[in-house]
Short mmCIF file of C-alpha atoms in Angstrom, two decimals:
data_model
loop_
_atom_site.label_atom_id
_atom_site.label_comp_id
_atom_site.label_asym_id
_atom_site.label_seq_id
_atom_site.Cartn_x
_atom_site.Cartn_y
_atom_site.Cartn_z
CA UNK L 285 147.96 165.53 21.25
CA UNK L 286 146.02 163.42 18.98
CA UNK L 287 147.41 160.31 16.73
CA UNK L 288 147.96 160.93 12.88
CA UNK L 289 144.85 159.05 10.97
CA UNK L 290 145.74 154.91 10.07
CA UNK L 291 143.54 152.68 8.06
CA UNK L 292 142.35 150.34 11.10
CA UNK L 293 142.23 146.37 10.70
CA UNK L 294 141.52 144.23 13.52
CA UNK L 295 141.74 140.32 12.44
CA UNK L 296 140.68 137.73 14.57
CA UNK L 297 143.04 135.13 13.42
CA UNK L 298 146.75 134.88 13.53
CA UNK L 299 147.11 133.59 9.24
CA UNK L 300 145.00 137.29 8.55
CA UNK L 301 147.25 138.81 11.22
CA UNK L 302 150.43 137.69 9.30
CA UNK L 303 148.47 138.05 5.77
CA UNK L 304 148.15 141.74 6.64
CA UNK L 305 151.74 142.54 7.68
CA UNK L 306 153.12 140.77 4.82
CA UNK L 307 150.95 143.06 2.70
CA UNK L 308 151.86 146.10 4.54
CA UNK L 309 155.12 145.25 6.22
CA UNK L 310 157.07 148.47 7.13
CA UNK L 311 153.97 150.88 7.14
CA UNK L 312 152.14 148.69 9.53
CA UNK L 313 152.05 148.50 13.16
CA UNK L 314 150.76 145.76 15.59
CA UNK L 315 149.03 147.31 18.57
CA UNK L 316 148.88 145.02 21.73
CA UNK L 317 148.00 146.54 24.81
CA UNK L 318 149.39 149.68 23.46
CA UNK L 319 150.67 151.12 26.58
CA UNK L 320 154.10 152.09 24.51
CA UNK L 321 152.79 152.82 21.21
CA UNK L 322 149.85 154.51 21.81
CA UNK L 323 151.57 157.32 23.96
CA UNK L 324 154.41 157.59 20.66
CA UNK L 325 151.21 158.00 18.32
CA UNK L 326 149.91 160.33 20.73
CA UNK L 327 153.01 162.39 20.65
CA UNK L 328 152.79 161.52 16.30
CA UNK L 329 156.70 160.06 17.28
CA UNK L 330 154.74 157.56 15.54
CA UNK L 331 152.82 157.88 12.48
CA UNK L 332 151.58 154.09 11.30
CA UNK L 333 149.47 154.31 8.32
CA UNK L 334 148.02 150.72 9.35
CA UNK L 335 146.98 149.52 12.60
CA UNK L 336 146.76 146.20 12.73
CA UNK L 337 144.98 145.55 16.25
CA UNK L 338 145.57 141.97 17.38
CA UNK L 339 143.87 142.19 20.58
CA UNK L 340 140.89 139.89 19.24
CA UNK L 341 143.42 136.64 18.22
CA UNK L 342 141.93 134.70 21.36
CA UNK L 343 144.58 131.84 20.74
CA UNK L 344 147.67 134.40 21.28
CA UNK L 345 146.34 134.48 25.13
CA UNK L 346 147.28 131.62 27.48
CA UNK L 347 149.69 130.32 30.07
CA UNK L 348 149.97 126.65 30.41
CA UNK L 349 152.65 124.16 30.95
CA UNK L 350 154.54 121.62 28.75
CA UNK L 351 157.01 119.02 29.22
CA UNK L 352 159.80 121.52 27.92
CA UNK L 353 158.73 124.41 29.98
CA UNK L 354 156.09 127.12 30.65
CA UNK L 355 154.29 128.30 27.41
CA UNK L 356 153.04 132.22 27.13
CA UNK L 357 151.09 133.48 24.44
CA UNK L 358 152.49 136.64 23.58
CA UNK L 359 149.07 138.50 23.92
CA UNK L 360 148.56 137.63 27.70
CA UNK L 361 148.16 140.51 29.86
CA UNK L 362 150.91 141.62 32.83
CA UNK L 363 147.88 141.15 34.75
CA UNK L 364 147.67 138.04 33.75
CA UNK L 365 150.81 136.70 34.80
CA UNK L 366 150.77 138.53 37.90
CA UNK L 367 147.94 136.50 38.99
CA UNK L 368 148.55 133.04 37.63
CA UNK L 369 149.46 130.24 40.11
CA UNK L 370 151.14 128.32 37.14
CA UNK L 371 153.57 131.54 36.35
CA UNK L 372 154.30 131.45 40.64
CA UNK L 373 154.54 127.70 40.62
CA UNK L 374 156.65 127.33 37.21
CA UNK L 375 158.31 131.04 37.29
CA UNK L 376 158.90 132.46 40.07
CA UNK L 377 161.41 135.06 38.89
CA UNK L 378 158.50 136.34 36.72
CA UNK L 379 155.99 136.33 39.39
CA UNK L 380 158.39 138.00 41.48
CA UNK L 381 158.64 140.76 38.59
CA UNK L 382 155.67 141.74 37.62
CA UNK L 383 154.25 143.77 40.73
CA UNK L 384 157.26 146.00 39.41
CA UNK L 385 155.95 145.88 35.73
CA UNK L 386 154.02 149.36 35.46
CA UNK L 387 151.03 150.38 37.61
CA UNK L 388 148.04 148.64 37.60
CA UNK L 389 145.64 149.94 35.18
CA UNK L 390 148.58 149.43 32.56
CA UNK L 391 149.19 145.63 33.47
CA UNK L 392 145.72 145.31 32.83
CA UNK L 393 146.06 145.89 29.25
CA UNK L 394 149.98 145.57 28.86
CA UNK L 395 150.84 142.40 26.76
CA UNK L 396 154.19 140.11 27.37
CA UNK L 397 154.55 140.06 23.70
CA UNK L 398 154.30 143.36 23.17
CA UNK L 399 156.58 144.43 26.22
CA UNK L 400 159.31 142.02 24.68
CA UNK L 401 159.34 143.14 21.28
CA UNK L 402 159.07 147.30 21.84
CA UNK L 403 162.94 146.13 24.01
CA UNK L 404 162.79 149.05 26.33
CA UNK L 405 166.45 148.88 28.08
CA UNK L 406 164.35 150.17 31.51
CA UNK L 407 161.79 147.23 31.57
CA UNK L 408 161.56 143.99 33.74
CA UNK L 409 160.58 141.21 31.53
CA UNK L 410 163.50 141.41 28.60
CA UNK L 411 166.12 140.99 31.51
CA UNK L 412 163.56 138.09 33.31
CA UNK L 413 163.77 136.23 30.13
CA UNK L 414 167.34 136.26 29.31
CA UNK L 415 167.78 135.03 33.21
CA UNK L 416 165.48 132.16 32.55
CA UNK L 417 166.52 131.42 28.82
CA UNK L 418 163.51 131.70 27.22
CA UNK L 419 162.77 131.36 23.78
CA UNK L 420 160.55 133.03 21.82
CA UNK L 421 158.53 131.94 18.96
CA UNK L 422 158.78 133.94 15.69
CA UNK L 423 156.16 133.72 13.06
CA UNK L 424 155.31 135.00 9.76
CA UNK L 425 153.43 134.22 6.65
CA UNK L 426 156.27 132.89 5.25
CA UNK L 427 158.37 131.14 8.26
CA UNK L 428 157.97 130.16 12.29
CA UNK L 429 161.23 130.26 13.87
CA UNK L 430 162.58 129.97 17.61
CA UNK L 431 165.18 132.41 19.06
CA UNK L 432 166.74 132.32 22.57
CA UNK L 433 165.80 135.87 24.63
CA UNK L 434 169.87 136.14 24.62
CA UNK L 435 169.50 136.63 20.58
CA UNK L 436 166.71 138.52 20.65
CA UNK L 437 167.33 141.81 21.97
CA UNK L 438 169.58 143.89 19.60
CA UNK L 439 169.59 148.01 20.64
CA UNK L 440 167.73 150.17 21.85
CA UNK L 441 164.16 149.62 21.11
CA UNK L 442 165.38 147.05 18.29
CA UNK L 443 165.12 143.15 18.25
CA UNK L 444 165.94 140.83 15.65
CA UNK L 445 162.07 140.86 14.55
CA UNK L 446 161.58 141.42 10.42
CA UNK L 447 158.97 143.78 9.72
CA UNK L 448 156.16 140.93 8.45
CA UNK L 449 157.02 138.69 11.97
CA UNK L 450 155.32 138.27 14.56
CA UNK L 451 156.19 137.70 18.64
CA UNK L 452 153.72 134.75 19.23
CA UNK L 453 154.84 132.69 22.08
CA UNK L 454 157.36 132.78 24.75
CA UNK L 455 158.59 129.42 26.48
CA UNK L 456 160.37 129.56 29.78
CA UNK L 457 162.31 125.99 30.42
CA UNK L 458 161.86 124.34 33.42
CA UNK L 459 164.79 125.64 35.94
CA UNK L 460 167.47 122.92 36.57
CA UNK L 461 167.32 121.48 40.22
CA UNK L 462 169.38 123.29 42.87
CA UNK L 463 168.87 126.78 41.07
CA UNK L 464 167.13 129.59 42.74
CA UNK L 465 166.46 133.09 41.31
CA UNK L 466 165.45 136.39 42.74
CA UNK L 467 164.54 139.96 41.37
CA UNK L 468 165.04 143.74 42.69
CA UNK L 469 164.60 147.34 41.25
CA UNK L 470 164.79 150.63 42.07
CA UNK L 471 162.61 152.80 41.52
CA UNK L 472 161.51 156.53 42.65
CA UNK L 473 157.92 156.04 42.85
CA UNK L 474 156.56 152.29 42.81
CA UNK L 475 155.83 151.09 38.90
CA UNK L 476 157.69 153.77 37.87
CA UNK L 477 160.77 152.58 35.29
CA UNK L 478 163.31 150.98 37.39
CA UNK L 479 166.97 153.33 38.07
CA UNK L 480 168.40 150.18 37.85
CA UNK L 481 167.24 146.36 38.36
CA UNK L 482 168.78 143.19 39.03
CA UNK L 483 167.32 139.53 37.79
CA UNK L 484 169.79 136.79 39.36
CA UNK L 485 169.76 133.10 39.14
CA UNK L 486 171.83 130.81 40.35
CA UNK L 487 172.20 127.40 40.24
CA UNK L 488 174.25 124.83 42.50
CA UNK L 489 176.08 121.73 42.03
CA UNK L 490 175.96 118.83 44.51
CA UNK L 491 178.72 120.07 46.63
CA UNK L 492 176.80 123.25 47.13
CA UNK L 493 179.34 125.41 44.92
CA UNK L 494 178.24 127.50 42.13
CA UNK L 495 178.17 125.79 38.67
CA UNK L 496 176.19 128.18 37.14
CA UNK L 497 175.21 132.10 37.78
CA UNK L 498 173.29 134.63 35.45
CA UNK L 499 173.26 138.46 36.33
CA UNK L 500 170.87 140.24 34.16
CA UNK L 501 171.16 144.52 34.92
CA UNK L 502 168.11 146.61 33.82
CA UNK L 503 168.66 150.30 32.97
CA UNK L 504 172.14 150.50 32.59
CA UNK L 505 172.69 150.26 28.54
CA UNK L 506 170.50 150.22 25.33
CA UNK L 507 169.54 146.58 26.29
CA UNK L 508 169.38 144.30 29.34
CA UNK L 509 173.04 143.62 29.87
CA UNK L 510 174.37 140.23 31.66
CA UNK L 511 176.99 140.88 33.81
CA UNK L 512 179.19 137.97 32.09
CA UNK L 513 182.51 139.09 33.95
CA UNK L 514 180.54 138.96 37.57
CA UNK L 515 179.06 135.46 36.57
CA UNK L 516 181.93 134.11 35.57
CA UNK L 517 183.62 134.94 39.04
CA UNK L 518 181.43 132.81 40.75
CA UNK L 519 181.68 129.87 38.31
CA UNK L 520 182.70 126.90 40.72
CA UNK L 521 183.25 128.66 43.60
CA UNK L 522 181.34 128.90 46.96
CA UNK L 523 179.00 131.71 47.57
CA UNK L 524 180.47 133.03 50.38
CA UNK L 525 179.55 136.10 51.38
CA UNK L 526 182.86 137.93 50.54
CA UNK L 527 182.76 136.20 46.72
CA UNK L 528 179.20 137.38 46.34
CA UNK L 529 180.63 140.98 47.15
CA UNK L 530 183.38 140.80 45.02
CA UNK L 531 180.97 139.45 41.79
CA UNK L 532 178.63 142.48 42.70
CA UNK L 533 181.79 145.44 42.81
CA UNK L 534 182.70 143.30 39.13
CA UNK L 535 179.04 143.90 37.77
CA UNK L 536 179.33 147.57 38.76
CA UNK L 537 182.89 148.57 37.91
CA UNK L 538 183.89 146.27 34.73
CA UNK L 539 180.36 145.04 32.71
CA UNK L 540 178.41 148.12 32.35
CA UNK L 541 178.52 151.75 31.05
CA UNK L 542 175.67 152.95 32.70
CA UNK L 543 173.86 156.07 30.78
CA UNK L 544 173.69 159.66 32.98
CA UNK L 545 170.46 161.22 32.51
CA UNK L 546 168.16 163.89 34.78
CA UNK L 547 166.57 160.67 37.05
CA UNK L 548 170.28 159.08 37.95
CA UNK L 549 174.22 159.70 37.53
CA UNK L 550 176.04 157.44 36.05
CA UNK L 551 178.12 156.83 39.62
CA UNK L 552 174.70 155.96 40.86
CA UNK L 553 173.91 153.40 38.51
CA UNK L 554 177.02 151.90 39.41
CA UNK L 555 175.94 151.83 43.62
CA UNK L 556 172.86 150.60 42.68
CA UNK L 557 174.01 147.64 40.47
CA UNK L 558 176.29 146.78 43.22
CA UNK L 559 174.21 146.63 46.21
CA UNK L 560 171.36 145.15 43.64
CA UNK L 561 173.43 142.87 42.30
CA UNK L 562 174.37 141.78 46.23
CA UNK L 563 171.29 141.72 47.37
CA UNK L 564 169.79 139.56 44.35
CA UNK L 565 172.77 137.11 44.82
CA UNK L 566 172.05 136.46 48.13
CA UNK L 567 168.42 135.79 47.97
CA UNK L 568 168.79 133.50 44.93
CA UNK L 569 171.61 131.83 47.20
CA UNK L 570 169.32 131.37 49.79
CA UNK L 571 166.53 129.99 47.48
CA UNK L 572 169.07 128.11 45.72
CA UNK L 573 169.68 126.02 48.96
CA UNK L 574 166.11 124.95 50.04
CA UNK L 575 165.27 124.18 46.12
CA UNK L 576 165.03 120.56 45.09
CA UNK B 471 133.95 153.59 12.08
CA UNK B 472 131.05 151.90 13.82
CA UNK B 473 131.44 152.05 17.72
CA UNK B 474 128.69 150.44 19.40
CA UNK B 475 129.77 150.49 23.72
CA UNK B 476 128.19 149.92 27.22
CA UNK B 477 128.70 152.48 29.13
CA UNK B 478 127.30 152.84 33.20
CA UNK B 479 124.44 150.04 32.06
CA UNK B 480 123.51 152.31 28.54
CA UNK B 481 124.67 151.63 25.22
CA UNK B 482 125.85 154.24 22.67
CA UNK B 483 126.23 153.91 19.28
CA UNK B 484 128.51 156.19 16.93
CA UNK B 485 130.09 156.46 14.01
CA UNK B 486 133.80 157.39 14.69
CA UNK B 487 137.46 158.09 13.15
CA UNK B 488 139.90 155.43 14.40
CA UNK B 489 142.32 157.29 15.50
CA UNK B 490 139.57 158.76 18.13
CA UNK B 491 140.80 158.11 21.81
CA UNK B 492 137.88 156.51 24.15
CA UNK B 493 138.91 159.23 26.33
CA UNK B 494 137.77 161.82 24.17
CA UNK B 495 134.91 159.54 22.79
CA UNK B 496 133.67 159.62 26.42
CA UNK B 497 134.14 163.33 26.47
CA UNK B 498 133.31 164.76 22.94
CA UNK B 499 130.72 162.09 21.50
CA UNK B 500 129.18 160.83 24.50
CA UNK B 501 129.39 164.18 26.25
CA UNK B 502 130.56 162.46 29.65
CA UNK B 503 132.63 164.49 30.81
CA UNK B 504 133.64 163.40 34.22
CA UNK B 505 136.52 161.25 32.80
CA UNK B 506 139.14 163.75 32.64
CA UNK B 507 141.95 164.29 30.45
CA UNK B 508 145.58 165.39 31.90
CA UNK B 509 148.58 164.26 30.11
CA UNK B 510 147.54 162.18 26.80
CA UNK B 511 150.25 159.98 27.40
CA UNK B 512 149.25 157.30 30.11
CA UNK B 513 151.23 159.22 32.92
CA UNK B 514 148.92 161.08 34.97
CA UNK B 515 145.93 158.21 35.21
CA UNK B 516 143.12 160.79 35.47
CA UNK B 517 141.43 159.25 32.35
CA UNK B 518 141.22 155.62 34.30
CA UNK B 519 137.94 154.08 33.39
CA UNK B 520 137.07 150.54 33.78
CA UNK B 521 137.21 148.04 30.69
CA UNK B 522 134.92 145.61 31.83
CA UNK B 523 135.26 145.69 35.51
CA UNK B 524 139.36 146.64 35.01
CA UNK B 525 140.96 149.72 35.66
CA UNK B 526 142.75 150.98 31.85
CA UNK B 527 143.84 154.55 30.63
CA UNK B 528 141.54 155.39 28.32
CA UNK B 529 143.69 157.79 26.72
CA UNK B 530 145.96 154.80 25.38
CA UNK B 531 142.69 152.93 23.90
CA UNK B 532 141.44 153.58 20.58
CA UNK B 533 137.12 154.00 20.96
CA UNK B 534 137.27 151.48 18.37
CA UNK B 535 138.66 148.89 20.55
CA UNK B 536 135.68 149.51 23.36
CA UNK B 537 133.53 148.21 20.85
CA UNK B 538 130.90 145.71 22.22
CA UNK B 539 132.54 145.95 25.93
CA UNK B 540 131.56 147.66 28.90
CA UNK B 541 133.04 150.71 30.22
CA UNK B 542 132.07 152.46 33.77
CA UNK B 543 133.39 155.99 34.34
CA UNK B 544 132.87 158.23 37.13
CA UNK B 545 129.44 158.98 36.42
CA UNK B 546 128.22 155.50 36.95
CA UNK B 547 129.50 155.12 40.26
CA UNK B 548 126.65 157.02 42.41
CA UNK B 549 123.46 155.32 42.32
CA UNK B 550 121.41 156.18 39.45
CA UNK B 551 118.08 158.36 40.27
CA UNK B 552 119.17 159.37 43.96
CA UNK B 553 121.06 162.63 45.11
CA UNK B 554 123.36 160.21 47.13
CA UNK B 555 126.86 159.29 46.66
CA UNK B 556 128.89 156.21 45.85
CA UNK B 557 130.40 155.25 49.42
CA UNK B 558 134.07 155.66 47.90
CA UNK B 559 133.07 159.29 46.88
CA UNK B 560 131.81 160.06 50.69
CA UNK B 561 134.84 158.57 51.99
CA UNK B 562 136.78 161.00 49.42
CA UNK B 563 134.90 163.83 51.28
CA UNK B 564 134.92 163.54 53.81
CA UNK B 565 138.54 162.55 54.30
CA UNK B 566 139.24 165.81 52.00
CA UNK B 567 140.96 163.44 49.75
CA UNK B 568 140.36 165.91 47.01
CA UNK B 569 141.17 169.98 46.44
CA UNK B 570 140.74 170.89 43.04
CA UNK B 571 139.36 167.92 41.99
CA UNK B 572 140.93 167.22 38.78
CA UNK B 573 142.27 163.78 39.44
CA UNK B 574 139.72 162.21 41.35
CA UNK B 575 137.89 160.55 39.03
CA UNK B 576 141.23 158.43 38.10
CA UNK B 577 141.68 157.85 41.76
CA UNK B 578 137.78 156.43 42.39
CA UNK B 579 137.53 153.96 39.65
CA UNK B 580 141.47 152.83 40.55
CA UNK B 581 140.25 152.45 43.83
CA UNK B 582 136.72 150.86 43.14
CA UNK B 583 138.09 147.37 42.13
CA UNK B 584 140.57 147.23 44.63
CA UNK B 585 138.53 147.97 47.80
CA UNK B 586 136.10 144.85 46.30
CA UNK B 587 139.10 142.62 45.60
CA UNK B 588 141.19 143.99 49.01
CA UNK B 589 138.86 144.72 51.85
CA UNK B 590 141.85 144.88 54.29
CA UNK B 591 144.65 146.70 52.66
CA UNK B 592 148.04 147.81 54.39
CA UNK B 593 148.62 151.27 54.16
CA UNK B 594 152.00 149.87 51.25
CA UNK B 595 148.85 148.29 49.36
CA UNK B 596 146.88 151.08 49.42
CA UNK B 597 149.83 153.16 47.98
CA UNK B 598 150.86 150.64 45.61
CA UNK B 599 147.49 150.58 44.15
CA UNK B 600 147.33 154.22 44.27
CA UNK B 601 150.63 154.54 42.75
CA UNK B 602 149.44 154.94 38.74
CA UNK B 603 147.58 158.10 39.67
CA UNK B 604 148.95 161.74 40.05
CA UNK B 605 147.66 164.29 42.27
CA UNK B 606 149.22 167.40 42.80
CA UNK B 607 146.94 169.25 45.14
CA UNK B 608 146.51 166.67 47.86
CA UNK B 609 150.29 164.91 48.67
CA UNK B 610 148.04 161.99 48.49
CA UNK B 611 147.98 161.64 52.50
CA UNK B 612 144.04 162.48 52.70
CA UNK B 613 143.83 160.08 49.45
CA UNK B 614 145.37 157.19 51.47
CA UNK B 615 142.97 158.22 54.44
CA UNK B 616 139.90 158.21 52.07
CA UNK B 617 140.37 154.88 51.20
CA UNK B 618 141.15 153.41 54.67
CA UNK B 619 137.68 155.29 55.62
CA UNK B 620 136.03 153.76 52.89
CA UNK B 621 137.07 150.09 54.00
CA UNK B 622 136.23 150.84 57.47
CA UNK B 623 132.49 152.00 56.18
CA UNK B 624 132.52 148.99 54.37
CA UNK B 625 133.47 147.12 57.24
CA UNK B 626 130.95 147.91 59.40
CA UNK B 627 128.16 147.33 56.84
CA UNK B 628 127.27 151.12 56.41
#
């Protein structure tokens, strides 16, 4: 199991970075952390005939926070995040996330950026960023355009990125006041890919009803799927234990078709989005309450 | 190619293909062969090395990308010019947290920057941070008692 041969290039700015894909384009690959793509080109699933390593673009790396919201380069590191105070302080749905992202050794070379634009259906941080409406910063040589996360993720393994673009930056707004969030997966083994996961946020209005709830379901379709039917049951109502239950048996029963495959039934799925979707509800509830 | 890479305090220099893995640079050009290779695809974490002072799979890292950083694999872990042992590696023994072997090289340098960063770990932690690494002679119960002997040796000052 060895990768196919690649001309290598390894730029150490983001204008050669983009120079070089436009050049290239299709038959070019950008390796991040390459904790996806190098296992594909191990298995010659994938044979790029350029590499174009942009692990030395220091500027792609950073976490730091704006007036409009928390700014990630799309080169920082799971391990990163996972350690930042600013990502607890400003994200806490993230933070929350990312012990669940992987094992260790591959958040330490695992990239946001990267993580976002392979779109695996099974991982954590597509699903965190459509709960938080992120946006994501889209350059190339010839354009630099924003897209919500919501817009972002097409199929399976496919986003709305062009083959010359780049993922450079991902900005998580500030979360409105009365809104708490919480995350759960399950998995067999810890930092294995989740059966199924839940990313929940919910927000309050001042008579302590629910103006505004997002269910975002890991593992049960080709992308993250939002459980809009679920959300929209608890639009204006009180969370009440019983409404929370009822939101939860929606999310399982009528906004997912959950895949079957050798680590989970489809029937499974379903249990687990429930009680997930439950649990996660509650929690943000909870956190919702003693927010600001 | 031109690789030039710390590696346990000594720098190598070669000449490689970029499509080389640092895994089997380790192995084939540097002729270290305690970093051992299992599954090729970032699974089994018996190629963990550490990319300056982090734990990484160094079957999913070109050698090309190690260039001009420092890499420690199991062979820099016992003291240099003594017949002794790193204190992780007695711990390993004498715990029997190994059998055939095969995997404990991935476990030690997991486990080497945890122990330093979490001198008091919960037996969760310790299977959390254990949790990238397979083992399939042990059931991983002597592992987990390795490391909780090596904390309490560590503990006492030993």
């Amino acid at each position: 199991m060895k990768p196919a041969p690649f001309d290598y290039h390894a730029p150490t700015t983001l204008a050669e970075a983009l120079a070089l894909l436009d050049e290239y384009g299709f038959d070019a690959k950008l390796l991040a952390g390459g904790q996806s793509l190098v296992p594909t080109m191990n298995f010659r699933l994938a044979l790029p005939e350029i590499l174009i390593d942009i692990n030395h673009i220091a500027d792609l790396a950073f976490v730091r926070n704006e007036d409009d919201g928390l700014h990630i380069g799309a080169l920082t590191r799971h391990a990163e995040l996972e350690r930042s105070e600013l990502v607890a302080e400003k994200a806490p749905l993230l933070a929350e996330a990312m012990p669940n992202v992987a094992h260790s050794q591959i958040r330490n070379r695992g990239t946001i950026g990267g993580s976002l634009a392979h779109a695996d259906p099974a991982a954590e941080l597509p699903a965190i960023m459509i709960a938080l409406e992120a946006r994501f910063r889209i350059q190339s040589q010839s354009d630099d355009r924003w897209i919500a996360a919501s817009d972002f993720f097409v199929d399976l393994f496919t986003t709305e990125l062009e083959a010359e673009e780049i993922l450079t930056e991902i900005v998580i707004p500030p979360l409105p006041a009365r809104t708490g969030c919480a995350f759960l997966e399950l998995a067999r083994r810890h930092g294995d890919f989740a059966l199924v996961g839940a990313a929940t946020r919910v927000t309050l209005d001042n008579l302590g009803a629910c103006s505004e709830a997002r269910i975002v379901l890991l593992s049960v379709g080709n992308t993250s799927v939002r459980a809009v039917l679920a959300e929209q049951s608890l639009q204006g109502k009180a969370l009440t234990g019983q409404n929370i239950r009822d939101a939860a048996l929606i999310a399982s029963d009528q906004d997912i078709e959950p895949p079957a495959d050798m680590h989970a039934t489809e029937k499974y799925r379903r249990q687990l989005t429930k009680v997930l979707a439950e649990r996660t509800l509650t929690k943000a509830l909870e956190r919702a309450t003693s927010a600001p | 190619m031109n690789v030039c890479v710390t590696v346990n305090g000594k720098v190598y220099e070669r000449v490689v293909e970029p499509r080389l893995l640092l895994s089997d640079f380790l192995r084939h050009e540097l002729n270290l062969t305690g970093t051992h290779v299992g599954c090729e695809q970032g699974v089994c974490g018996a190629c963990t090395v550490l990319l300056n002072g982090d734990p990484v799979r160094s079957c999913l890292i070109f050698a090309v990308q190690a260039h001009e950083q420092e890499i420690m694999t199991v062979e820099g872990l016992a003291p240099a010019g003594t017949d002794k042992l790193h204190p992780l590696q007695e711990a390993f023994r004498d715990a029997h947290g190994l059998q055939c072997g095969f995997c404990t090289p991935g476990f030690l340098l997991t486990l080497l920057p945890f122990i330093e960063e979490n001198p008091n770990p919960t037996e969760q932690e310790i299977r959390e941070a254990l949790s990238g690494n397979l083992c399939r002679c042990t059931g991983y119960q002597n592992i987990v008692k390795a490391v909780k002997l090596a904390v309490e040796t560590a503990e006492r000052g030993e």
